[in-house]
GROMACS .gro file of N, CA and C in nm:
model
  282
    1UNK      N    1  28.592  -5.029  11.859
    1UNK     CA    2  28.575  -5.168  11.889
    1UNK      C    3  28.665  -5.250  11.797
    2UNK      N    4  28.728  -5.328  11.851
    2UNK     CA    5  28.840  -5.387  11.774
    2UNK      C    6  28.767  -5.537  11.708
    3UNK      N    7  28.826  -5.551  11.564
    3UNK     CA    8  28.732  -5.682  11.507
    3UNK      C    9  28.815  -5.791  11.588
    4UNK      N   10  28.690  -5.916  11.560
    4UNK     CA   11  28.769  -6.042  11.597
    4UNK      C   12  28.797  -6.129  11.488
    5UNK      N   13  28.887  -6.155  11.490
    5UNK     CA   14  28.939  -6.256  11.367
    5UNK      C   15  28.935  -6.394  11.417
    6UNK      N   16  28.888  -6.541  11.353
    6UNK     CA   17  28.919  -6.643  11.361
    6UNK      C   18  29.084  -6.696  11.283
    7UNK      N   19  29.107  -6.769  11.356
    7UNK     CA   20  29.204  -6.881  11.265
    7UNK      C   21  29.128  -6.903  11.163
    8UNK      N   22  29.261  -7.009  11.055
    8UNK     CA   23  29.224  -6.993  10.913
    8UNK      C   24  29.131  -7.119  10.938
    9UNK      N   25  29.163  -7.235  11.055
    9UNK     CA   26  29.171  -7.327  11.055
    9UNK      C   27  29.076  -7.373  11.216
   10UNK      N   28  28.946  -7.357  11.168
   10UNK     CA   29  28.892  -7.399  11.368
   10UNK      C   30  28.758  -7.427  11.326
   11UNK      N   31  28.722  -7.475  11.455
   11UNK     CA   32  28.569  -7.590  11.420
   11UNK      C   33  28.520  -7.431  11.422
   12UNK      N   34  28.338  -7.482  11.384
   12UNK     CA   35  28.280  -7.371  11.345
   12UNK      C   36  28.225  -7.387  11.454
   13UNK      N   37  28.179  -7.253  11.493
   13UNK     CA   38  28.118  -7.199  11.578
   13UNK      C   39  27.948  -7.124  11.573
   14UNK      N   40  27.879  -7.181  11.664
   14UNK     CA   41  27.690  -7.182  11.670
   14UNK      C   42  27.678  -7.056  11.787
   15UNK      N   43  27.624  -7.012  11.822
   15UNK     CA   44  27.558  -6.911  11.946
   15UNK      C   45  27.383  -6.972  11.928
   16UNK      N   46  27.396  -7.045  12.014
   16UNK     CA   47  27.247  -7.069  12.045
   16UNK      C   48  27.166  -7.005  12.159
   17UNK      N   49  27.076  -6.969  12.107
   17UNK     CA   50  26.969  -6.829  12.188
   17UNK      C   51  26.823  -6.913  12.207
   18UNK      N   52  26.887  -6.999  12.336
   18UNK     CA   53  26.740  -7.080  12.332
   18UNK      C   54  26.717  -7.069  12.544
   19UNK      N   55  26.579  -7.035  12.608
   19UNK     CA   56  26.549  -7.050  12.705
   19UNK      C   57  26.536  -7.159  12.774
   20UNK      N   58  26.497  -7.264  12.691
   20UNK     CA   59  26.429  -7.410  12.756
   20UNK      C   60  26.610  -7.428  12.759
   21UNK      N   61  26.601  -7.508  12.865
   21UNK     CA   62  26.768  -7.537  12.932
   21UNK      C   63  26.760  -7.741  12.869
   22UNK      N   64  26.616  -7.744  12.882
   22UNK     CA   65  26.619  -7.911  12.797
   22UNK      C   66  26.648  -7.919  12.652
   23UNK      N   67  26.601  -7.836  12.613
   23UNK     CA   68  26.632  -7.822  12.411
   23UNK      C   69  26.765  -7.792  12.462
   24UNK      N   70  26.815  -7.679  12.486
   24UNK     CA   71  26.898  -7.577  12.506
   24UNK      C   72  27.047  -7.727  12.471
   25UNK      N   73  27.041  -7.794  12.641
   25UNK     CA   74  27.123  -7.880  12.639
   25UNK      C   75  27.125  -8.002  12.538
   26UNK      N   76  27.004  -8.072  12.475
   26UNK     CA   77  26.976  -8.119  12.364
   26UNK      C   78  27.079  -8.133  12.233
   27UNK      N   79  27.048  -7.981  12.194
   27UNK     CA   80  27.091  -7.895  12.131
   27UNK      C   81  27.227  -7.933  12.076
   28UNK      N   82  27.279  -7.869  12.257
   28UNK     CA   83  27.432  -7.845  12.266
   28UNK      C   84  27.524  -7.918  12.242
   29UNK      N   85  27.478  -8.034  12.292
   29UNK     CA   86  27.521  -8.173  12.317
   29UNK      C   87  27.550  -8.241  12.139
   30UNK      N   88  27.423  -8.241  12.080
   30UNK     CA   89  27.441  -8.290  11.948
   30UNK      C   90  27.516  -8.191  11.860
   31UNK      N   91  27.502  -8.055  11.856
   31UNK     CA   92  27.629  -8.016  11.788
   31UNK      C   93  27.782  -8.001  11.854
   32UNK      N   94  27.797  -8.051  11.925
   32UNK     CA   95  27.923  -8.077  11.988
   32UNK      C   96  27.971  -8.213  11.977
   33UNK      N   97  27.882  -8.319  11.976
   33UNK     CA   98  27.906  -8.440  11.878
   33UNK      C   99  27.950  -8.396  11.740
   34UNK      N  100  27.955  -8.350  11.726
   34UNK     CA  101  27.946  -8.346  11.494
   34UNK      C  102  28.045  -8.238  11.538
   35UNK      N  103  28.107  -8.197  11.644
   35UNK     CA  104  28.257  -8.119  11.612
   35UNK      C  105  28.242  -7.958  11.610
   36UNK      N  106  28.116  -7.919  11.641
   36UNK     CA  107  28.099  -7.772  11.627
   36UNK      C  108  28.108  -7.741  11.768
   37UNK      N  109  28.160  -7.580  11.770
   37UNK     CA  110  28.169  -7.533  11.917
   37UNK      C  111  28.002  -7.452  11.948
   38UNK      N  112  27.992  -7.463  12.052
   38UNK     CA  113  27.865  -7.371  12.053
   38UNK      C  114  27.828  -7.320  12.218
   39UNK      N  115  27.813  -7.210  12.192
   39UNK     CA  116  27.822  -7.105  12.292
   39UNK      C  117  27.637  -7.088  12.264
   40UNK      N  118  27.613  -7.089  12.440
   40UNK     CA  119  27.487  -7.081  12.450
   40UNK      C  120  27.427  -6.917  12.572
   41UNK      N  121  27.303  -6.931  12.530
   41UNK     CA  122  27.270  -6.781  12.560
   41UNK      C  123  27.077  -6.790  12.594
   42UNK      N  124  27.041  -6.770  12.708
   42UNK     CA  125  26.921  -6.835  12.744
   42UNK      C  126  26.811  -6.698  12.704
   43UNK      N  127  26.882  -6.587  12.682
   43UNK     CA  128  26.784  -6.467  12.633
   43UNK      C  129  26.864  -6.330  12.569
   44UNK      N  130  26.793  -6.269  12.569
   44UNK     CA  131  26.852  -6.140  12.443
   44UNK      C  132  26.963  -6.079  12.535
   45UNK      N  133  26.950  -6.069  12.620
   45UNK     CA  134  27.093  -5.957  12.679
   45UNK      C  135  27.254  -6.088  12.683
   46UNK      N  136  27.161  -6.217  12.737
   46UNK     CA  137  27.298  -6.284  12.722
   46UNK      C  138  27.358  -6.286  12.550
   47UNK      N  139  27.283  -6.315  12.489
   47UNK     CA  140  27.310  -6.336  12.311
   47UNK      C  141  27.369  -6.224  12.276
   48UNK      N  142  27.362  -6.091  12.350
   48UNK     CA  143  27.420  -5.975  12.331
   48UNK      C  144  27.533  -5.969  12.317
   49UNK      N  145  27.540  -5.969  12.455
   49UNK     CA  146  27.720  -6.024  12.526
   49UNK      C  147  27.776  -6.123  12.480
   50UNK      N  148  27.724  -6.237  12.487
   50UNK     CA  149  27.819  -6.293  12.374
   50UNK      C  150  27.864  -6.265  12.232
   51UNK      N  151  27.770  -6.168  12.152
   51UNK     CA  152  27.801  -6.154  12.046
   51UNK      C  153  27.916  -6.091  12.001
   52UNK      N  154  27.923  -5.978  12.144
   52UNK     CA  155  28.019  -5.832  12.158
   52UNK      C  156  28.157  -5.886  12.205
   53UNK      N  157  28.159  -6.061  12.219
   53UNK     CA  158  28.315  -6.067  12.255
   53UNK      C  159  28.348  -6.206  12.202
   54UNK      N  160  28.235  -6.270  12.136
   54UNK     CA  161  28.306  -6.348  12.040
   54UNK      C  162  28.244  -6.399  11.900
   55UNK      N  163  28.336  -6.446  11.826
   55UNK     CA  164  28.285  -6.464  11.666
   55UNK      C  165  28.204  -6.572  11.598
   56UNK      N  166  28.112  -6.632  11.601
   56UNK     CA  167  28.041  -6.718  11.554
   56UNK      C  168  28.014  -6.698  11.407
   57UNK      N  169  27.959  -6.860  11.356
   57UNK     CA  170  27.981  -6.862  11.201
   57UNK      C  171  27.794  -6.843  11.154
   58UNK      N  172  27.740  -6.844  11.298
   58UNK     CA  173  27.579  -6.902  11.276
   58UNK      C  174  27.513  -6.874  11.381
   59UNK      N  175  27.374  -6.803  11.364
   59UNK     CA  176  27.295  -6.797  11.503
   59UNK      C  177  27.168  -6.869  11.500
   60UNK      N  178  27.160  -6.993  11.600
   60UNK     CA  179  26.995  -7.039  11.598
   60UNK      C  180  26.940  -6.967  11.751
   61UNK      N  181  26.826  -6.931  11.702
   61UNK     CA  182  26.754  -6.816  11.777
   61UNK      C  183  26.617  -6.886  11.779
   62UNK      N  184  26.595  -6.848  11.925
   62UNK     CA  185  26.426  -6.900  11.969
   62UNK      C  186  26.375  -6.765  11.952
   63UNK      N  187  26.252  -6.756  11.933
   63UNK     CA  188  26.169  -6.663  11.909
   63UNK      C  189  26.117  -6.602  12.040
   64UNK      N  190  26.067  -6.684  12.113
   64UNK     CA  191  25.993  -6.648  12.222
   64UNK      C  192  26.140  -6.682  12.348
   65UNK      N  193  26.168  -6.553  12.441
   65UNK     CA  194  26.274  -6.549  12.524
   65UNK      C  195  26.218  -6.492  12.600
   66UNK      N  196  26.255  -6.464  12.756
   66UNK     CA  197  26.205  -6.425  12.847
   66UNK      C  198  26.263  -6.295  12.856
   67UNK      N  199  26.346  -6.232  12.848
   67UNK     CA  200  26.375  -6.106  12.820
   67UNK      C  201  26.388  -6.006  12.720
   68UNK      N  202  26.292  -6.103  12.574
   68UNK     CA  203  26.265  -6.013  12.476
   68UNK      C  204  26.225  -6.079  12.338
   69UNK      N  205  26.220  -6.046  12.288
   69UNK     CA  206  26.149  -6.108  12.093
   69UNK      C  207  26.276  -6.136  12.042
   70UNK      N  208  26.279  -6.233  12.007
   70UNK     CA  209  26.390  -6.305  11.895
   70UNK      C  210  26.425  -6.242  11.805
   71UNK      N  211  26.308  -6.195  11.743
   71UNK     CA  212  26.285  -6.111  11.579
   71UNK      C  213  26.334  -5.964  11.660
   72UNK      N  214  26.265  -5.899  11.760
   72UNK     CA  215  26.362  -5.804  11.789
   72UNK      C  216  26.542  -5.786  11.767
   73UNK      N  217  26.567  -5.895  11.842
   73UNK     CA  218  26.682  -5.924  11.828
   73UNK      C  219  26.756  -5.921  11.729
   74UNK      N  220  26.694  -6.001  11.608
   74UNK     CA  221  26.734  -6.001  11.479
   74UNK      C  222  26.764  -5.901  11.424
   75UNK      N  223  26.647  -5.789  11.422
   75UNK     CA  224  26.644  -5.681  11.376
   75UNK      C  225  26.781  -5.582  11.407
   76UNK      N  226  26.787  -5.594  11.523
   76UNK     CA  227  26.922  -5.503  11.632
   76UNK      C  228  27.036  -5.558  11.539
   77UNK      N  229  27.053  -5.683  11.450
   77UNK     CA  230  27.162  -5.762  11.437
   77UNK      C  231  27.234  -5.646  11.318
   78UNK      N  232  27.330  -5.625  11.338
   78UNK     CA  233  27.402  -5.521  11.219
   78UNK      C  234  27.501  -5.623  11.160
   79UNK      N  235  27.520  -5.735  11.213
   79UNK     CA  236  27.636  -5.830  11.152
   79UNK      C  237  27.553  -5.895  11.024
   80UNK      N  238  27.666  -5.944  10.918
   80UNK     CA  239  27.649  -6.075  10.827
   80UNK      C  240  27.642  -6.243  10.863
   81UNK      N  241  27.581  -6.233  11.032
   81UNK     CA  242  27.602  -6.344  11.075
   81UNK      C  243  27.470  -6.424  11.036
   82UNK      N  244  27.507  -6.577  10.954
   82UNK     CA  245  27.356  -6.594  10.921
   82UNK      C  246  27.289  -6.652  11.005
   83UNK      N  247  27.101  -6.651  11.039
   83UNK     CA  248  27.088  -6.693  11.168
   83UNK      C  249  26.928  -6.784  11.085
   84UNK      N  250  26.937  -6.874  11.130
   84UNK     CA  251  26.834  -6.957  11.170
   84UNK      C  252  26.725  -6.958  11.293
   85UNK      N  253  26.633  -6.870  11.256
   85UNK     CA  254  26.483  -6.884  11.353
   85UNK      C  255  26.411  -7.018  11.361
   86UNK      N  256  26.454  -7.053  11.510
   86UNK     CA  257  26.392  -7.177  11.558
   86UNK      C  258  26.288  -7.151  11.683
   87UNK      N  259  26.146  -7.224  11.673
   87UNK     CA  260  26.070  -7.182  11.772
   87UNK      C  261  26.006  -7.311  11.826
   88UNK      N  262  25.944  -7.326  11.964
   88UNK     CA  263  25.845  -7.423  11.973
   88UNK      C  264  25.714  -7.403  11.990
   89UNK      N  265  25.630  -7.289  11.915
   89UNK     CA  266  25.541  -7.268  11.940
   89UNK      C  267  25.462  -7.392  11.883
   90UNK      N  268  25.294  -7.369  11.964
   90UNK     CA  269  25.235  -7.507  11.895
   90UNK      C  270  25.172  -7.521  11.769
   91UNK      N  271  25.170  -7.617  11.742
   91UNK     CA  272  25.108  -7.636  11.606
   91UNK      C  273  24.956  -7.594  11.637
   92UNK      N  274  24.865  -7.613  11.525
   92UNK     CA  275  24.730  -7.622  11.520
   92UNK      C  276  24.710  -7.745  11.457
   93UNK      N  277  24.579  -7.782  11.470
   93UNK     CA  278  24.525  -7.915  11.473
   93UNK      C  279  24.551  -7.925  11.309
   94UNK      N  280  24.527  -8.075  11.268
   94UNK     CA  281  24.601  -8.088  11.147
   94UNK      C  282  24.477  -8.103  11.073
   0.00000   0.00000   0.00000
């Protein structure tokens, strides 16, 4: 498998691993304001594939996905890519 190299010089790059297509786009939208690229992925096999063909600086990851556990996911992760676990589960009463 051949590595991928970035330029010395390029916006940074997010892989967001989120199902809800409303956060999802939310999301996308505001870090693409502030100049970051971000490649999106609605469950574990897409976040896969994207991972296997391109280079990101950062992963925010939903926990709960329809085709598998977040934290699974994590676990599978053999890269130094650092990732941020984001979820919407509900709170409990305060």
């Amino acid at each position: 498998m051949a590595v991928l190299e970035r330029p010395l010089i390029a916006r940074p790059r997010i892989l967001l691993v989120e199902d809800d297509a409303a956060v999802a786009g939310l999301t996308a939208r505001f870090l693409q304001n502030h100049g970051i690229e971000c490649h999106m992925a609605a469950g574990v096999a897409a976040a896969e594939q994207c991972l296997s063909c391109e280079v990101v600086d950062l992963i925010l990851l939903d926990l709960g996905l329809p085709d598998g556990d977040g934290l699974t996911m994590l676990r599978r992760q053999s890269s130094q890519i650092p990732v941020i676990v984001v979820t919407g589960g509900r709170a409990g009463p305060c």
